[in-house]
Amino acid sequence: MDAISSISSRISYIESQIAALRAGGQPGGVATASGTATSFAQTYAGALAGTESAALGATGAGAGTGKARLNASGVPADLAAYGNGRIPAGALSQVGDTRHRLWAPAADSLNRLIADARRAGVTIGITDSYRSYAEQVDLVRRKGLYSQGGLAAKPGTSDHGWGMAVDLDLNSRAQAWMRANAAKYGFTEDTPREPWHWAYSPRV
Ligand SMILES: [Zn+2]
């Protein structure tokens, strides 16, 4: 059911995007609904394929099987070409019904994590997710460089810039739940001084 609901939510999202495009019209006015759909199908093919394989490859709470989709630096190959913090919204996947976006397998896994936590009576909130290059620059200005005692990565190097990290709003019970369970979903607490920061890596 997880795989089916995950794919269903992905399809619903794509349909909503198509509807938005239709509502917005197309330059020249020649694009038919089916043409728009075809264009979107092509645009989203990679992300959707990743979603499906991650969902279908997952067992229980397991994370995706995305090793083949990562480059040598551990960056999703389908995103690396865009550059850190320069990924178009359409290449990322919405987390639940929030405004937050992540690499599709990370979003799917986080959706499962949040749902399972909720069933355990634990609320997991999200404060930040994908972060554009400009947002990374702004964060350094506001929070200082991590290497200098601050809380922001050097712009262009943040896992947030790949849609591979999420900042969570966790009370003490939720923090404990994450530390006990998040690894099953591919999320790890990998940054000292930032207990809210959870990075995603697919199961290999
Ligand atoms: Zn973070």
Short mmCIF file of C-alpha atoms and ligand atoms in Angstrom, two decimals:
data_model
loop_
_atom_site.label_atom_id
_atom_site.label_comp_id
_atom_site.label_asym_id
_atom_site.label_seq_id
_atom_site.Cartn_x
_atom_site.Cartn_y
_atom_site.Cartn_z
CA MET A 1 0.00 0.00 0.00
CA ASP A 2 2.92 2.32 0.68
CA ALA A 3 4.16 2.00 -2.86
CA ILE A 4 0.73 2.50 -4.33
CA SER A 5 -0.13 5.48 -2.17
CA SER A 6 3.26 7.01 -2.87
CA ILE A 7 2.81 6.71 -6.63
CA SER A 8 -0.75 7.94 -6.34
CA SER A 9 0.33 11.04 -4.47
CA ARG A 10 3.03 11.63 -7.06
CA ILE A 11 0.55 11.32 -9.90
CA SER A 12 -1.84 13.66 -8.09
CA TYR A 13 0.94 16.19 -7.80
CA ILE A 14 1.77 15.96 -11.50
CA GLU A 15 -1.89 16.32 -12.37
CA SER A 16 -2.09 19.42 -10.21
CA GLN A 17 0.92 20.84 -12.03
CA ILE A 18 -0.68 20.11 -15.39
CA ALA A 19 -3.87 21.78 -14.22
CA ALA A 20 -1.87 24.82 -13.14
CA LEU A 21 -0.20 25.00 -16.53
CA ARG A 22 -3.53 24.73 -18.30
CA ALA A 23 -4.92 27.48 -16.11
CA GLY A 24 -1.93 29.64 -16.89
CA GLY A 25 -2.16 29.07 -20.62
CA GLN A 26 0.72 28.60 -22.99
CA PRO A 27 2.62 31.15 -25.09
CA GLY A 28 1.16 31.22 -28.57
CA GLY A 29 -1.95 29.50 -27.42
CA VAL A 30 -1.27 26.42 -29.50
CA ALA A 31 -0.59 23.95 -26.74
CA THR A 32 -3.41 21.51 -26.33
CA ALA A 33 -4.16 19.84 -23.06
CA SER A 34 -2.62 16.65 -24.32
CA GLY A 35 0.43 18.53 -25.56
CA THR A 36 0.87 20.08 -22.16
CA ALA A 37 0.48 16.71 -20.55
CA THR A 38 3.07 15.21 -22.87
CA SER A 39 5.48 17.99 -22.08
CA PHE A 40 5.01 17.48 -18.39
CA ALA A 41 5.28 13.75 -18.73
CA GLN A 42 8.68 14.24 -20.33
CA THR A 43 9.75 16.80 -17.77
CA TYR A 44 8.78 14.60 -14.88
CA ALA A 45 9.72 11.26 -16.36
CA GLY A 46 13.00 11.02 -14.52
CA ALA A 47 11.64 12.08 -11.16
CA LEU A 48 8.59 9.89 -11.49
CA ALA A 49 10.66 6.88 -12.46
CA GLY A 50 12.78 7.48 -9.41
CA THR A 51 9.73 7.74 -7.23
CA GLU A 52 8.29 4.52 -8.53
CA SER A 53 11.48 2.54 -8.22
CA ALA A 54 12.11 3.90 -4.75
CA ALA A 55 8.57 3.13 -3.67
CA LEU A 56 8.45 -0.30 -5.25
CA GLY A 57 11.93 -1.14 -4.05
CA ALA A 58 11.15 -0.22 -0.49
CA THR A 59 10.18 -2.85 1.98
CA GLY A 60 8.42 -1.79 5.12
CA ALA A 61 10.02 1.36 6.42
CA GLY A 62 13.08 0.92 4.23
CA ALA A 63 14.47 3.79 2.24
CA GLY A 64 14.89 3.83 -1.50
CA THR A 65 17.34 1.78 -3.48
CA GLY A 66 18.90 4.76 -5.15
CA LYS A 67 22.59 3.94 -5.21
CA ALA A 68 22.68 3.86 -8.98
CA ARG A 69 21.19 7.34 -9.09
CA LEU A 70 23.96 8.95 -7.04
CA ASN A 71 27.19 10.23 -8.53
CA ALA A 72 30.61 9.72 -6.96
CA SER A 73 29.98 12.60 -4.57
CA GLY A 74 26.74 11.06 -3.33
CA VAL A 75 24.64 13.57 -5.24
CA PRO A 76 21.57 12.38 -7.15
CA ALA A 77 22.71 12.07 -10.73
CA ASP A 78 19.47 13.52 -12.05
CA LEU A 79 20.06 16.70 -10.02
CA ALA A 80 23.83 17.09 -10.28
CA ALA A 81 23.64 18.62 -13.73
CA TYR A 82 21.59 21.54 -12.41
CA GLY A 83 24.05 22.43 -9.67
CA ASN A 84 23.66 22.84 -5.92
CA GLY A 85 20.91 25.31 -5.09
CA ARG A 86 19.98 25.66 -8.78
CA ILE A 87 17.46 22.86 -9.10
CA PRO A 88 14.14 23.76 -10.74
CA ALA A 89 11.06 23.20 -8.62
CA GLY A 90 9.76 20.65 -11.10
CA ALA A 91 12.76 18.40 -10.54
CA LEU A 92 11.97 18.14 -6.83
CA SER A 93 9.06 16.50 -5.08
CA GLN A 94 6.62 18.05 -2.63
CA VAL A 95 6.61 16.70 0.92
CA GLY A 96 3.04 15.85 1.80
CA ASP A 97 0.86 18.91 1.45
CA THR A 98 3.56 21.27 2.74
CA ARG A 99 5.44 23.97 0.85
CA HIS A 100 8.60 21.89 1.25
CA ARG A 101 10.39 20.13 -1.57
CA LEU A 102 13.07 17.44 -1.64
CA TRP A 103 14.65 14.99 -4.06
CA ALA A 104 11.77 12.61 -4.83
CA PRO A 105 13.07 9.52 -2.96
CA ALA A 106 13.85 11.70 0.07
CA ALA A 107 10.38 13.23 -0.03
CA ASP A 108 8.74 9.82 -0.30
CA SER A 109 10.76 8.43 2.58
CA LEU A 110 10.05 11.49 4.73
CA ASN A 111 6.34 11.16 4.00
CA ARG A 112 6.47 7.56 5.27
CA LEU A 113 8.50 8.61 8.30
CA ILE A 114 6.06 11.38 9.25
CA ALA A 115 3.05 9.10 8.78
CA ASP A 116 4.57 6.33 10.88
CA ALA A 117 5.58 8.80 13.59
CA ARG A 118 2.04 10.19 13.64
CA ARG A 119 0.69 6.67 14.16
CA ALA A 120 3.03 6.45 17.16
CA GLY A 121 1.63 9.71 18.51
CA VAL A 122 4.71 11.72 17.52
CA THR A 123 4.46 14.96 15.56
CA ILE A 124 7.29 15.78 13.14
CA GLY A 125 7.25 19.34 11.81
CA ILE A 126 9.32 20.70 8.93
CA THR A 127 11.00 24.10 9.06
CA ASP A 128 13.25 23.95 5.99
CA SER A 129 14.04 21.67 3.07
CA TYR A 130 15.46 22.47 -0.37
CA ARG A 131 17.44 25.69 -0.22
CA SER A 132 18.36 27.67 -3.32
CA TYR A 133 21.85 29.14 -3.76
CA ALA A 134 20.50 32.63 -2.99
CA GLU A 135 18.85 31.30 0.16
CA GLN A 136 22.14 29.67 1.18
CA VAL A 137 23.92 33.01 0.73
CA ASP A 138 21.25 34.72 2.81
CA LEU A 139 21.52 32.10 5.54
CA VAL A 140 25.27 32.70 5.86
CA ARG A 141 24.55 36.40 6.24
CA ARG A 142 22.02 35.70 8.97
CA LYS A 143 23.54 32.70 10.78
CA GLY A 144 27.24 32.78 9.94
CA LEU A 145 29.42 30.08 8.43
CA TYR A 146 29.35 26.78 10.25
CA SER A 147 33.14 26.59 9.99
CA GLN A 148 33.30 29.85 11.94
CA GLY A 149 30.92 28.78 14.67
CA GLY A 150 27.74 29.69 12.82
CA LEU A 151 25.02 27.45 11.44
CA ALA A 152 25.20 27.85 7.65
CA ALA A 153 27.12 25.80 5.13
CA LYS A 154 29.30 27.49 2.54
CA PRO A 155 26.91 28.41 -0.30
CA GLY A 156 26.88 25.74 -2.98
CA THR A 157 27.86 22.95 -0.58
CA SER A 158 24.75 22.45 1.57
CA ASP A 159 22.86 19.17 1.40
CA HIS A 160 19.80 21.42 1.40
CA GLY A 161 20.96 22.63 -2.02
CA TRP A 162 20.47 19.11 -3.37
CA GLY A 163 17.10 18.57 -1.74
CA MET A 164 18.83 15.92 0.38
CA ALA A 165 18.42 17.44 3.84
CA VAL A 166 15.56 18.66 5.95
CA ASP A 167 15.34 20.75 9.11
CA LEU A 168 12.70 19.48 11.48
CA ASP A 169 10.65 20.98 14.28
CA LEU A 170 11.02 18.38 17.02
CA ASN A 171 9.98 18.38 20.63
CA SER A 172 12.02 16.18 22.96
CA ARG A 173 9.84 13.14 22.35
CA ALA A 174 10.04 13.60 18.59
CA GLN A 175 13.80 14.07 18.78
CA ALA A 176 14.09 10.77 20.63
CA TRP A 177 11.78 9.06 18.12
CA MET A 178 13.92 10.34 15.25
CA ARG A 179 17.13 9.12 16.88
CA ALA A 180 15.60 5.68 17.35
CA ASN A 181 13.86 5.35 14.00
CA ALA A 182 15.02 7.79 11.33
CA ALA A 183 17.84 5.61 10.02
CA LYS A 184 15.25 3.07 8.86
CA TYR A 185 14.00 5.76 6.51
CA GLY A 186 17.47 6.83 5.35
CA PHE A 187 17.68 9.96 7.50
CA THR A 188 20.64 10.60 9.78
CA GLU A 189 21.52 13.34 12.26
CA ASP A 190 24.89 14.18 10.76
CA THR A 191 25.71 17.72 11.88
CA PRO A 192 26.91 18.47 15.42
CA ARG A 193 25.18 21.50 16.99
CA GLU A 194 22.18 20.98 14.63
CA PRO A 195 19.85 18.34 16.14
CA TRP A 196 17.12 19.58 13.78
CA HIS A 197 19.13 18.83 10.64
CA TRP A 198 18.54 15.41 9.09
CA ALA A 199 20.29 14.32 5.91
CA TYR A 200 18.91 11.69 3.56
CA SER A 201 20.92 8.97 1.92
CA PRO A 202 19.34 6.08 0.05
CA ARG A 203 19.86 2.59 1.38
CA VAL A 204 22.59 0.81 -0.56
ZN ZN B 1 19.67 21.89 7.88
#
